[in-house]
Amino acid sequence: MLKFVSRRIMFFALALSAPLLLILLKTPIEATTRSLAMPPGQSASQSESVTANPKGPYPGIYVFFDKDPLDPAEYPYHEGGHMPFYWDDIEIEDDIFDWSIVDNWLERQTHLGKPAGVGFSLYSGRCCGGTRIPRWLVWEHEETVVRCDALQWPIPRYWSPLLMAEYREFIQAFAARYDNDPRIAWIELATGIFGEAKPSSRSEWSCMLNAGLTEEVWIDYSKAVMDYFAEAFRETPVLYQFAPVYNPETSSIRQRRELTDYAANLGIGLKHNGLTPDSNGAIVDNPDKSYYKAGFWDPFFTWWQDVPMAWESYDTQKCVDYKTGERSAGITMWCVYAGLNAHADYFVFSKGLVTDPDRAPYLEFANHYLGVELDETDSVWVAMREHETLPPEFETSDWFPYWGNFGLWLTQNDAVPGGRSVPDWEVTEAKEGRYTRRTDLSTGNPSLYFDVEDAWLYENAGSPVTIEVIYLDQGSGSWALYYDAGDDADKLAGTIQKQNSGQWLTRTFDLNDAYFGNRLPGGGEHPGSDFYVRSAGDDTYFHR
């Protein structure tokens, strides 16, 4: 657990539909250290604490498919490495296992001081290796696969009683060797293709359905596999890769809620393998829908306080602008904001994201907040953004996106009279301008109000507070910061005169008398605010 003597608030303001980020930072005077040099068989309890987060050890960024491990001395903004292995490479004969491929890789990770995330897969698709259940099992028991198309392409018959029994034995052997191994931070639970929550590619679904794999059978099989992992792994966290669903006959996504709820109730964590800065179908907030809380992002907000949470993303596929397809470093920043906003413990990022020097500041920011709890964090923040409605040329409609800002324990409140912001997008070509909010003098809304989570800081008795604001230096007007001080509930911290440089700038305010007792105007779910910014002369865009 970290100990702190002061608090620091960073309030960043940007100008393009980017979120306004407010960070309150407490300066640590003592931090725990950790060691990965524990020999196999020695538990973490026999050594020093590995993490302040009780949900999972070693939170941070892990390198996806870290086959040739990156050196953290060269790329410091990652915590560990991730590697998927395959059942058929391990169980070479019935109940005869060769773990050397796993052990050798773990040794290379440990040599670099890196913890590991480990997974296994039963099926890697037509692109990447095909069926990965043991070859001896297929040769001796043809009923363990489904043959599709004229090529007789084999796909695991997941629901085969024999296959399930053998898979359970493999999971037990895997856990007997690696559960509570201090080198391993977490394990990926594998159900379908690439370990994820569908049996195969969509083009193969009709073949699987004809072979007997209904949605109900898939759900029952998935729950059984969760039971296998839960009974086998008593110490090392397990992550269920939940994002896709198998619906061969219906478009319902109820399955996602049912299976993530089942996993989390077993203590199994959740991992989404497609982090993006925006998404349709993210948050289904209509309780009248049968798929209420079954969106892509819903499970994070339902279960983040109870089990470990992880995202996966790649520079070539996922961490892109959903509207333009852009894969810039700036979009990575918004992906980081989105993932942290969902209280992630782990990011699994491709090497292209981790090794790009332009992305280093966002990786550093991510590592600072991954796995953090309210009573541990040294700062809170909010980034200003809003979902951008798709233009007419996109032949689809907006459907349950994530609305509002991204942040952790700092809220910008549009319900305050005079404090309604205007969202905007692509205000500048800089990353901060992709999403943003501004004041709106023309409608009598010159201010943006902010409320710090009371459980983090309330009625402060003297700890210093720093607020950092990122804003767009555009126009000839000014903006000012006001805050709830001990002797003045509406005290001016300072005024910033804009110079019309067109750049996103940062201004810092050091406050020695911040009280933050919610004595400024509030609205909605927030009866009071702790500080606000006010524009004069012209409007101001804020980022973070």
XYZ file of N, CA and C in Angstrom, residues 351-525:
525
model
N 3.092 -5.400 -29.821
C 4.422 -4.801 -29.781
C 4.461 -3.471 -30.524
N 3.632 -3.352 -31.574
C 3.612 -2.112 -32.318
C 3.152 -0.932 -31.485
N 2.293 -1.177 -30.510
C 1.857 -0.110 -29.609
C 2.921 0.187 -28.557
N 3.551 -0.869 -28.055
C 4.473 -0.709 -26.934
C 5.822 -0.133 -27.358
N 6.236 -0.413 -28.600
C 7.567 0.018 -29.041
C 7.568 1.363 -29.770
N 6.416 1.923 -30.055
C 6.334 3.195 -30.760
C 6.625 4.332 -29.779
N 7.710 5.079 -29.964
C 8.046 6.142 -29.000
C 6.988 7.232 -28.918
N 6.221 7.433 -29.994
C 5.174 8.454 -29.958
C 4.049 8.084 -28.999
N 3.935 6.788 -28.687
C 2.864 6.346 -27.793
C 3.322 6.259 -26.333
N 4.592 6.449 -26.080
C 5.135 6.278 -24.738
C 4.407 7.101 -23.669
N 4.058 8.369 -23.917
C 3.372 9.121 -22.852
C 2.042 8.502 -22.441
N 1.327 7.896 -23.391
C 0.031 7.310 -23.060
C 0.205 5.981 -22.344
N 1.286 5.254 -22.688
C 1.579 4.015 -21.976
C 1.965 4.320 -20.535
N 2.758 5.350 -20.349
C 3.142 5.750 -18.995
C 1.907 6.144 -18.196
N 1.014 6.892 -18.818
C -0.232 7.290 -18.157
C -1.046 6.054 -17.787
N -1.144 5.091 -18.722
C -1.909 3.870 -18.460
C -1.329 3.093 -17.292
N -0.033 2.901 -17.281
C 0.589 2.135 -16.205
C 0.373 2.778 -14.842
N 0.218 4.080 -14.825
C 0.006 4.781 -13.563
C -1.349 4.439 -12.949
N -2.352 4.145 -13.794
C -3.722 3.980 -13.289
C -4.277 2.568 -13.418
N -3.605 1.687 -14.137
C -4.111 0.323 -14.256
C -4.114 -0.352 -12.889
N -5.256 -0.933 -12.536
C -5.385 -1.654 -11.282
C -5.521 -0.787 -10.052
N -5.602 0.517 -10.215
C -5.635 1.401 -9.054
C -7.035 1.391 -8.429
N -7.071 1.467 -7.107
C -8.323 1.572 -6.364
C -8.446 2.984 -5.802
N -9.660 3.354 -5.418
C -9.907 4.706 -4.945
C -9.045 5.055 -3.739
N -8.866 4.104 -2.822
C -8.098 4.406 -1.620
C -6.597 4.296 -1.828
N -6.177 3.974 -3.058
C -4.748 3.852 -3.367
C -4.252 4.938 -4.307
N -5.127 5.473 -5.147
C -4.667 6.359 -6.214
C -4.096 7.657 -5.667
N -3.059 8.145 -6.332
C -2.483 9.428 -5.949
C -3.120 10.583 -6.700
N -4.055 10.292 -7.597
C -4.653 11.359 -8.387
C -5.958 10.888 -9.008
N -6.791 11.855 -9.368
C -8.030 11.576 -10.077
C -8.074 12.458 -11.309
N -8.858 12.051 -12.315
C -8.804 12.793 -13.578
C -10.110 12.634 -14.353
N -10.316 13.527 -15.288
C -11.416 13.408 -16.241
C -10.972 13.992 -17.579
N -11.293 13.290 -18.653
C -10.961 13.737 -20.005
C -12.261 14.043 -20.732
N -12.313 15.171 -21.402
C -13.548 15.672 -21.988
C -13.789 15.048 -23.353
N -14.962 14.403 -23.505
C -15.316 13.824 -24.793
C -16.807 13.522 -24.817
N -17.254 13.176 -25.999
C -18.608 12.686 -26.204
C -18.602 11.776 -27.420
N -19.463 10.770 -27.395
C -19.607 9.915 -28.569
C -20.005 10.772 -29.770
N -19.322 10.543 -30.874
C -19.632 11.292 -32.091
C -20.642 10.521 -32.919
N -21.809 11.097 -33.100
C -22.858 10.447 -33.875
C -22.386 10.216 -35.304
N -22.653 9.030 -35.810
C -22.205 8.680 -37.160
C -22.918 9.527 -38.208
N -22.193 9.991 -39.227
C -22.814 10.781 -40.291
C -23.690 9.904 -41.173
N -24.568 10.517 -41.986
C -25.518 9.750 -42.807
C -24.883 8.770 -43.773
N -23.666 9.063 -44.236
C -23.056 8.163 -45.220
C -22.675 6.811 -44.618
N -22.629 6.721 -43.289
C -22.416 5.427 -42.661
C -23.753 4.697 -42.630
N -23.811 3.560 -43.270
C -25.089 2.867 -43.429
C -25.447 2.092 -42.163
N -25.437 2.800 -41.063
C -25.824 2.216 -39.777
C -26.243 3.364 -38.878
N -26.736 3.063 -37.729
C -27.165 4.093 -36.795
C -26.414 3.925 -35.486
N -26.439 4.964 -34.677
C -25.818 4.875 -33.368
C -26.696 4.007 -32.477
N -26.077 3.014 -31.856
C -26.832 2.027 -31.097
C -26.119 1.738 -29.789
N -26.642 2.291 -28.719
C -26.112 2.098 -27.384
C -24.601 2.327 -27.303
N -24.121 3.525 -27.677
C -22.693 3.825 -27.494
C -22.412 4.181 -26.038
N -21.156 4.491 -25.737
C -20.818 5.032 -24.423
C -20.914 6.548 -24.522
N -21.813 7.128 -23.763
C -21.992 8.571 -23.772
C -21.173 9.212 -22.659
N -20.655 10.413 -22.913
C -20.023 11.193 -21.866
C -18.516 11.096 -21.834
N -17.955 11.685 -20.768
C -16.506 11.782 -20.603
C -15.907 10.444 -20.183
N -14.571 10.391 -20.215
C -13.811 9.304 -19.613
C -13.096 9.859 -18.388
N -13.003 9.067 -17.344
C -12.278 9.550 -16.179
C -12.292 8.570 -15.035
N -11.581 8.932 -13.977
C -11.548 8.162 -12.743
C -11.754 9.104 -11.569
N -12.929 9.011 -10.951
C -13.251 9.660 -9.679
C -13.183 11.188 -9.723
N -13.324 11.746 -10.890
C -13.483 13.188 -11.058
C -14.550 13.390 -12.126
N -15.578 14.158 -11.813
C -16.744 14.271 -12.678
C -16.945 15.707 -13.130
N -17.133 15.873 -14.441
C -17.567 17.160 -14.984
C -19.089 17.122 -15.077
N -19.751 18.131 -14.515
C -21.202 18.087 -14.315
C -21.914 19.103 -15.193
N -22.555 18.614 -16.264
C -23.291 19.499 -17.170
C -24.617 19.985 -16.587
N -25.040 19.431 -15.459
C -26.344 19.798 -14.892
C -26.282 21.061 -14.049
N -25.116 21.611 -13.819
C -24.997 22.832 -13.027
C -25.479 24.026 -13.862
N -26.364 24.871 -13.339
C -26.779 26.067 -14.087
C -25.575 26.909 -14.489
N -25.518 27.251 -15.765
C -24.394 28.022 -16.286
C -23.183 27.174 -16.616
N -23.298 25.849 -16.482
C -22.142 24.991 -16.695
C -22.347 23.916 -17.738
N -23.304 24.131 -18.633
C -23.539 23.126 -19.675
C -22.503 23.286 -20.786
N -21.747 22.231 -21.032
C -20.690 22.277 -22.043
C -21.238 21.890 -23.408
N -20.435 22.164 -24.437
C -20.757 21.779 -25.814
C -19.694 20.812 -26.296
N -20.060 19.565 -26.643
C -19.064 18.639 -27.178
C -18.706 19.002 -28.610
N -17.486 18.658 -28.997
C -17.055 18.936 -30.369
C -16.042 17.866 -30.771
N -15.784 17.779 -32.081
C -14.940 16.715 -32.613
C -14.032 17.276 -33.702
N -12.832 16.754 -33.771
C -11.874 17.141 -34.806
C -11.706 18.661 -34.863
N -11.551 19.254 -33.693
C -11.379 20.704 -33.590
C -10.009 21.122 -34.100
N -9.009 20.297 -33.810
C -7.679 20.498 -34.380
C -7.176 19.133 -34.847
N -6.049 19.138 -35.555
C -5.471 17.874 -35.998
C -4.703 17.177 -34.885
N -4.440 17.861 -33.795
C -3.746 17.248 -32.666
C -4.644 16.219 -32.001
N -4.032 15.252 -31.336
C -4.773 14.171 -30.696
C -5.791 14.700 -29.696
N -5.446 15.782 -29.007
C -6.362 16.337 -28.014
C -7.633 16.885 -28.647
N -7.562 17.162 -29.931
C -8.702 17.743 -30.607
C -9.678 16.763 -31.208
N -9.342 15.466 -31.162
C -10.244 14.474 -31.763
C -11.606 14.490 -31.075
N -11.607 14.582 -29.744
C -12.829 14.772 -28.953
C -12.547 15.910 -27.974
N -13.561 16.688 -27.633
C -13.337 17.760 -26.657
C -14.685 18.340 -26.225
N -14.617 19.272 -25.295
C -15.785 20.067 -24.882
C -15.341 21.515 -24.701
N -16.315 22.409 -24.850
C -16.028 23.833 -24.675
C -17.126 24.491 -23.858
N -16.822 25.687 -23.415
C -17.842 26.524 -22.788
C -18.791 27.048 -23.858
N -19.882 27.696 -23.451
C -20.886 28.173 -24.408
C -21.448 29.511 -23.939
N -20.656 30.563 -24.147
C -21.057 31.889 -23.685
C -22.365 32.350 -24.304
N -22.634 31.969 -25.546
C -23.808 32.471 -26.252
C -25.116 32.035 -25.609
N -25.105 30.972 -24.850
C -26.317 30.487 -24.179
C -26.251 30.667 -22.665
N -25.323 31.476 -22.204
C -25.211 31.724 -20.772
C -24.567 30.593 -19.997
N -23.642 29.879 -20.652
C -22.926 28.780 -19.996
C -21.416 29.003 -20.128
N -20.878 29.938 -19.358
C -19.458 30.260 -19.490
C -18.527 29.313 -18.721
N -19.098 28.373 -17.947
C -18.284 27.603 -17.013
C -18.421 26.098 -17.229
N -17.435 25.354 -16.712
C -17.504 23.902 -16.587
C -17.189 23.566 -15.135
N -18.070 22.787 -14.501
C -17.957 22.481 -13.068
C -17.466 21.052 -12.858
N -16.704 20.861 -11.761
C -16.095 19.566 -11.480
C -16.272 19.178 -10.017
N -16.502 17.893 -9.816
C -16.713 17.362 -8.473
C -15.771 16.194 -8.230
N -14.929 16.300 -7.216
C -14.032 15.224 -6.823
C -14.808 14.209 -5.981
N -14.538 12.928 -6.200
C -15.183 11.880 -5.407
C -14.926 12.133 -3.919
N -16.012 12.249 -3.144
C -15.870 12.597 -1.733
C -15.030 11.583 -0.962
N -15.134 10.310 -1.313
C -14.377 9.288 -0.588
C -12.882 9.431 -0.808
N -12.502 10.192 -1.821
C -11.082 10.413 -2.076
C -10.578 11.701 -1.419
N -11.363 12.770 -1.521
C -10.981 14.042 -0.904
C -12.241 14.846 -0.614
N -12.467 15.134 0.656
C -13.661 15.882 1.066
C -13.333 16.638 2.347
N -13.697 17.915 2.357
C -13.419 18.772 3.502
C -11.951 18.640 3.914
N -11.097 18.883 2.950
C -9.656 18.741 3.113
C -9.149 19.631 4.255
N -8.270 19.066 5.067
C -7.803 19.773 6.257
C -6.418 20.374 6.100
N -5.950 20.532 4.876
C -4.680 21.214 4.708
C -3.697 20.580 3.760
N -3.990 19.374 3.242
C -3.079 18.767 2.268
C -3.041 19.614 1.006
N -1.834 19.882 0.482
C -1.759 20.688 -0.741
C -2.380 19.960 -1.930
N -2.985 20.721 -2.792
C -3.652 20.192 -3.984
C -3.115 20.936 -5.201
N -2.842 20.183 -6.258
C -2.428 20.788 -7.522
C -3.442 20.429 -8.596
N -3.856 21.409 -9.353
C -4.780 21.181 -10.474
C -4.067 21.555 -11.762
N -4.032 20.617 -12.701
C -3.472 20.877 -14.020
C -4.597 20.867 -15.041
N -4.579 21.841 -15.919
C -5.616 21.990 -16.929
C -4.968 22.014 -18.312
N -5.445 21.134 -19.196
C -5.016 21.160 -20.598
C -6.129 21.816 -21.410
N -5.800 22.851 -22.141
C -6.800 23.643 -22.863
C -6.248 24.025 -24.231
N -7.124 24.460 -25.117
C -6.712 24.927 -26.434
C -6.497 26.440 -26.390
N -5.291 26.837 -26.701
C -4.955 28.267 -26.718
C -5.422 28.855 -28.043
N -6.704 29.115 -28.107
C -7.330 29.620 -29.334
C -8.220 30.798 -28.975
N -8.050 31.910 -29.685
C -8.840 33.099 -29.406
C -8.078 34.104 -28.568
N -8.723 35.229 -28.281
C -8.065 36.322 -27.562
C -8.651 36.553 -26.183
N -9.594 35.695 -25.770
C -10.193 35.850 -24.457
C -9.343 35.227 -23.367
N -9.978 34.913 -22.251
C -9.273 34.344 -21.114
C -10.155 33.302 -20.434
N -9.569 32.544 -19.533
C -10.336 31.659 -18.676
C -9.715 31.668 -17.296
N -10.524 31.360 -16.295
C -10.070 31.407 -14.917
C -10.496 30.139 -14.186
N -9.750 29.796 -13.144
C -10.073 28.651 -12.296
C -10.508 29.160 -10.923
N -11.670 28.698 -10.468
C -12.197 29.005 -9.139
C -12.343 27.696 -8.365
N -12.201 27.760 -7.035
C -12.276 26.531 -6.260
C -12.844 26.803 -4.874
N -13.250 25.721 -4.227
C -13.788 25.768 -2.868
C -12.614 25.753 -1.895
N -12.269 26.936 -1.366
C -11.160 27.079 -0.422
C -11.687 27.096 1.009
N -10.782 26.921 1.973
C -11.213 26.843 3.361
C -11.958 28.074 3.832
N -11.460 29.260 3.465
C -12.088 30.495 3.942
C -12.921 31.182 2.874
N -13.071 30.546 1.711
C -13.814 31.163 0.608
C -14.297 30.058 -0.318
N -15.595 29.829 -0.358
C -16.153 28.734 -1.157
C -16.103 29.006 -2.651
N -15.697 30.206 -3.059
C -15.649 30.547 -4.484
C -14.411 31.421 -4.726
N -13.248 30.823 -4.532
C -11.999 31.581 -4.569
C -11.334 31.477 -5.933
N -10.816 32.591 -6.415
C -10.095 32.630 -7.682
C -8.688 32.086 -7.492
N -8.337 31.052 -8.289
C -6.982 30.504 -8.244
C -6.061 31.210 -9.208
N -6.612 31.719 -10.303
C -5.795 32.410 -11.284
C -6.524 32.562 -12.600
N -6.065 33.492 -13.420
C -6.654 33.771 -14.724
C -5.596 33.571 -15.805
N -5.983 32.921 -16.898
C -5.075 32.632 -18.008
C -5.515 33.431 -19.235
N -4.655 34.267 -19.724
C -4.923 35.019 -20.943
C -4.493 34.209 -22.158
N -5.407 33.931 -23.064
C -5.072 33.142 -24.253
C -4.293 33.993 -25.256
N -3.387 33.320 -25.983
C -2.515 34.003 -26.939
C -2.798 33.597 -28.381
N -3.793 32.763 -28.585
C -4.205 32.340 -29.938
C -3.077 31.624 -30.688
N -2.327 30.776 -29.985
C -1.241 30.033 -30.615
C -1.741 28.811 -31.382
N -2.963 28.382 -31.104
C -3.500 27.190 -31.737
C -2.974 25.894 -31.141
N -2.231 25.972 -30.036
C -1.643 24.800 -29.393
C -2.443 24.399 -28.157
N -2.339 23.131 -27.823
C -2.894 22.641 -26.564
C -1.857 22.865 -25.477
N -2.208 23.623 -24.471
C -1.265 24.010 -23.421
C -1.731 23.489 -22.062
N -0.803 23.414 -21.139
C -1.094 22.961 -19.783
C -0.804 24.090 -18.804
N -1.732 24.316 -17.893
C -1.526 25.295 -16.827
C -1.730 24.598 -15.490
N -0.879 24.930 -14.540
C -0.881 24.274 -13.238
C -1.191 25.277 -12.144
N -2.047 24.873 -11.202
C -2.429 25.713 -10.075
C -2.117 24.952 -8.791
N -1.242 25.487 -7.963
C -0.905 24.889 -6.680
C -1.739 25.561 -5.596
N -2.534 24.750 -4.919
C -3.484 25.267 -3.932
C -3.123 24.734 -2.547
N -2.898 25.622 -1.607
C -2.565 25.223 -0.234
C -3.757 25.297 0.707
N -4.882 25.792 0.203
C -6.045 25.963 1.083
C -7.305 25.338 0.484
N -7.165 24.373 -0.430
C -8.334 23.720 -1.031
C -9.111 22.961 0.044
N -10.409 23.167 0.085
C -11.285 22.527 1.074
C -12.108 21.416 0.441
N -12.676 21.712 -0.721
C -13.447 20.729 -1.504
C -14.551 20.091 -0.661
N -15.431 20.938 -0.191
C -16.569 20.475 0.606
C -17.883 20.508 -0.145
N -17.818 20.511 -1.497
C -19.027 20.526 -2.339
C -19.868 21.791 -2.120
N -19.196 22.915 -1.834
C -19.948 24.143 -1.537
C -20.196 24.992 -2.771
N -19.663 24.597 -3.913
C -19.980 25.298 -5.157
C -21.241 24.700 -5.759
N -21.900 25.394 -6.700
C -23.168 24.901 -7.244
C -23.048 23.501 -7.836
N -24.094 22.726 -7.684
C -24.156 21.382 -8.232
C -25.422 21.180 -9.025
N -25.720 19.934 -9.308
C -26.911 19.586 -10.072
C -26.926 18.106 -10.367
N -28.101 17.552 -10.601
C -28.210 16.130 -10.909
C -27.797 15.282 -9.724
N -26.932 14.298 -9.976
C -26.482 13.401 -8.917
C -25.406 14.019 -8.038
